[in-house]
């Protein structure tokens, strides 16, 4: 129910997650569900607390990218970077490492380290298969960092790659590509004041 309601009714999803935690507080999946709802709702401190609990109960570190992002959202950039450099990162699945790299790139941009934001992604973008679930987000983040660094041609290339890899339309890479190319989206729908002569005759 949490998964089904999260995108349409976060408050209801929260109620279900809290009920699950009350009944099974030591079940990692229940704590993770509550953490994900809190994260989606922008309750960073609560989300971080739940993610830490999941990590302690399960021994899994797959939530590290979200934990780092919570630290970032709470304004604790140094703590976020320290967590992102923990030993457990080496054991993350490739898509989780990609998500972590994207978060760290965002932290670098927050700190005004624009070149470092792009550099931190440069190796991954060239090694990751475009068929990976995280490819579109990685390419997009790299393109955005390159654009911020004043490299529009590089940005265009990677926005194009992101658009090609984004089969689920999780990013606005195609729109960003159009912006860089100076394309204008024309509204082809008839103006409300215009009357089709043929339909008027009918």
PDB file of N, CA, C and O in Angstrom, residues 62 65 92-102 124 128-129 131-138:
ATOM      1  N   UNK A  62      22.609  -0.335   1.134  1.00  0.00           N
ATOM      2  CA  UNK A  62      22.053   0.126  -0.135  1.00  0.00           C
ATOM      3  C   UNK A  62      21.385   1.494  -0.032  1.00  0.00           C
ATOM      4  O   UNK A  62      21.146   2.145  -1.041  1.00  0.00           O
ATOM      5  N   UNK A  65      23.182   6.166  -0.548  1.00  0.00           N
ATOM      6  CA  UNK A  65      22.953   7.370  -1.371  1.00  0.00           C
ATOM      7  C   UNK A  65      21.868   8.275  -0.802  1.00  0.00           C
ATOM      8  O   UNK A  65      22.014   9.505  -0.806  1.00  0.00           O
ATOM      9  N   UNK A  92      28.638  -1.413  -2.709  1.00  0.00           N
ATOM     10  CA  UNK A  92      27.340  -1.057  -3.283  1.00  0.00           C
ATOM     11  C   UNK A  92      27.203  -1.626  -4.692  1.00  0.00           C
ATOM     12  O   UNK A  92      28.183  -1.758  -5.430  1.00  0.00           O
ATOM     13  N   UNK A  93      25.969  -1.939  -5.059  1.00  0.00           N
ATOM     14  CA  UNK A  93      25.679  -2.339  -6.441  1.00  0.00           C
ATOM     15  C   UNK A  93      25.952  -1.148  -7.349  1.00  0.00           C
ATOM     16  O   UNK A  93      25.929   0.015  -6.914  1.00  0.00           O
ATOM     17  N   UNK A  94      26.187  -1.412  -8.610  1.00  0.00           N
ATOM     18  CA  UNK A  94      26.594  -0.360  -9.541  1.00  0.00           C
ATOM     19  C   UNK A  94      25.569   0.780  -9.611  1.00  0.00           C
ATOM     20  O   UNK A  94      25.946   1.953  -9.604  1.00  0.00           O
ATOM     21  N   UNK A  95      24.290   0.460  -9.664  1.00  0.00           N
ATOM     22  CA  UNK A  95      23.295   1.532  -9.762  1.00  0.00           C
ATOM     23  C   UNK A  95      23.243   2.374  -8.489  1.00  0.00           C
ATOM     24  O   UNK A  95      22.989   3.581  -8.543  1.00  0.00           O
ATOM     25  N   UNK A  96      23.498   1.745  -7.344  1.00  0.00           N
ATOM     26  CA  UNK A  96      23.555   2.508  -6.093  1.00  0.00           C
ATOM     27  C   UNK A  96      24.789   3.405  -6.067  1.00  0.00           C
ATOM     28  O   UNK A  96      24.739   4.538  -5.567  1.00  0.00           O
ATOM     29  N   UNK A  97      25.900   2.921  -6.626  1.00  0.00           N
ATOM     30  CA  UNK A  97      27.113   3.761  -6.702  1.00  0.00           C
ATOM     31  C   UNK A  97      26.876   4.958  -7.617  1.00  0.00           C
ATOM     32  O   UNK A  97      27.372   6.062  -7.364  1.00  0.00           O
ATOM     33  N   UNK A  98      26.122   4.733  -8.674  1.00  0.00           N
ATOM     34  CA  UNK A  98      25.783   5.836  -9.582  1.00  0.00           C
ATOM     35  C   UNK A  98      24.954   6.885  -8.854  1.00  0.00           C
ATOM     36  O   UNK A  98      25.231   8.086  -8.940  1.00  0.00           O
ATOM     37  N   UNK A  99      23.945   6.435  -8.118  1.00  0.00           N
ATOM     38  CA  UNK A  99      23.102   7.382  -7.388  1.00  0.00           C
ATOM     39  C   UNK A  99      23.918   8.167  -6.375  1.00  0.00           C
ATOM     40  O   UNK A  99      23.714   9.372  -6.192  1.00  0.00           O
ATOM     41  N   UNK A 100      24.847   7.482  -5.720  1.00  0.00           N
ATOM     42  CA  UNK A 100      25.699   8.163  -4.747  1.00  0.00           C
ATOM     43  C   UNK A 100      26.574   9.210  -5.432  1.00  0.00           C
ATOM     44  O   UNK A 100      26.724  10.334  -4.933  1.00  0.00           O
ATOM     45  N   UNK A 101      27.122   8.864  -6.577  1.00  0.00           N
ATOM     46  CA  UNK A 101      27.967   9.812  -7.317  1.00  0.00           C
ATOM     47  C   UNK A 101      27.176  11.043  -7.739  1.00  0.00           C
ATOM     48  O   UNK A 101      27.689  12.165  -7.719  1.00  0.00           O
ATOM     49  N   UNK A 102      25.922  10.842  -8.121  1.00  0.00           N
ATOM     50  CA  UNK A 102      25.067  11.964  -8.521  1.00  0.00           C
ATOM     51  C   UNK A 102      24.832  12.892  -7.334  1.00  0.00           C
ATOM     52  O   UNK A 102      24.891  14.126  -7.457  1.00  0.00           O
ATOM     53  N   UNK A 124      32.523   7.414 -14.439  1.00  0.00           N
ATOM     54  CA  UNK A 124      31.320   6.577 -14.477  1.00  0.00           C
ATOM     55  C   UNK A 124      30.567   6.705 -15.796  1.00  0.00           C
ATOM     56  O   UNK A 124      30.084   5.709 -16.341  1.00  0.00           O
ATOM     57  N   UNK A 128      29.625   3.251 -17.719  1.00  0.00           N
ATOM     58  CA  UNK A 128      28.301   2.685 -17.478  1.00  0.00           C
ATOM     59  C   UNK A 128      27.566   2.410 -18.789  1.00  0.00           C
ATOM     60  O   UNK A 128      27.515   3.257 -19.677  1.00  0.00           O
ATOM     61  N   UNK A 129      26.992   1.242 -18.882  1.00  0.00           N
ATOM     62  CA  UNK A 129      26.216   0.888 -20.073  1.00  0.00           C
ATOM     63  C   UNK A 129      24.950   1.747 -20.147  1.00  0.00           C
ATOM     64  O   UNK A 129      24.292   1.973 -19.124  1.00  0.00           O
ATOM     65  N   UNK A 131      22.246   0.895 -21.056  1.00  0.00           N
ATOM     66  CA  UNK A 131      21.102   0.038 -20.750  1.00  0.00           C
ATOM     67  C   UNK A 131      20.854  -0.105 -19.255  1.00  0.00           C
ATOM     68  O   UNK A 131      19.835  -0.685 -18.860  1.00  0.00           O
ATOM     69  N   UNK A 132      21.749   0.420 -18.430  1.00  0.00           N
ATOM     70  CA  UNK A 132      21.547   0.348 -16.986  1.00  0.00           C
ATOM     71  C   UNK A 132      20.394   1.260 -16.576  1.00  0.00           C
ATOM     72  O   UNK A 132      20.191   2.327 -17.175  1.00  0.00           O
ATOM     73  N   UNK A 133      19.614   0.881 -15.551  1.00  0.00           N
ATOM     74  CA  UNK A 133      18.497   1.718 -15.106  1.00  0.00           C
ATOM     75  C   UNK A 133      18.908   3.127 -14.698  1.00  0.00           C
ATOM     76  O   UNK A 133      18.131   4.076 -14.836  1.00  0.00           O
ATOM     77  N   UNK A 134      20.136   3.254 -14.209  1.00  0.00           N
ATOM     78  CA  UNK A 134      20.599   4.559 -13.714  1.00  0.00           C
ATOM     79  C   UNK A 134      21.295   5.391 -14.775  1.00  0.00           C
ATOM     80  O   UNK A 134      21.711   6.524 -14.502  1.00  0.00           O
ATOM     81  N   UNK A 135      21.410   4.874 -15.992  1.00  0.00           N
ATOM     82  CA  UNK A 135      22.198   5.567 -17.017  1.00  0.00           C
ATOM     83  C   UNK A 135      21.641   6.945 -17.353  1.00  0.00           C
ATOM     84  O   UNK A 135      22.388   7.923 -17.446  1.00  0.00           O
ATOM     85  N   UNK A 136      20.337   7.030 -17.549  1.00  0.00           N
ATOM     86  CA  UNK A 136      19.743   8.313 -17.946  1.00  0.00           C
ATOM     87  C   UNK A 136      20.006   9.386 -16.888  1.00  0.00           C
ATOM     88  O   UNK A 136      20.375  10.523 -17.211  1.00  0.00           O
ATOM     89  N   UNK A 137      19.846   9.034 -15.622  1.00  0.00           N
ATOM     90  CA  UNK A 137      20.066  10.010 -14.545  1.00  0.00           C
ATOM     91  C   UNK A 137      21.538  10.412 -14.466  1.00  0.00           C
ATOM     92  O   UNK A 137      21.858  11.572 -14.219  1.00  0.00           O
ATOM     93  N   UNK A 138      22.427   9.445 -14.666  1.00  0.00           N
ATOM     94  CA  UNK A 138      23.856   9.756 -14.617  1.00  0.00           C
ATOM     95  C   UNK A 138      24.247  10.674 -15.760  1.00  0.00           C
ATOM     96  O   UNK A 138      24.932  11.690 -15.556  1.00  0.00           O
TER      97      UNK A 138
END
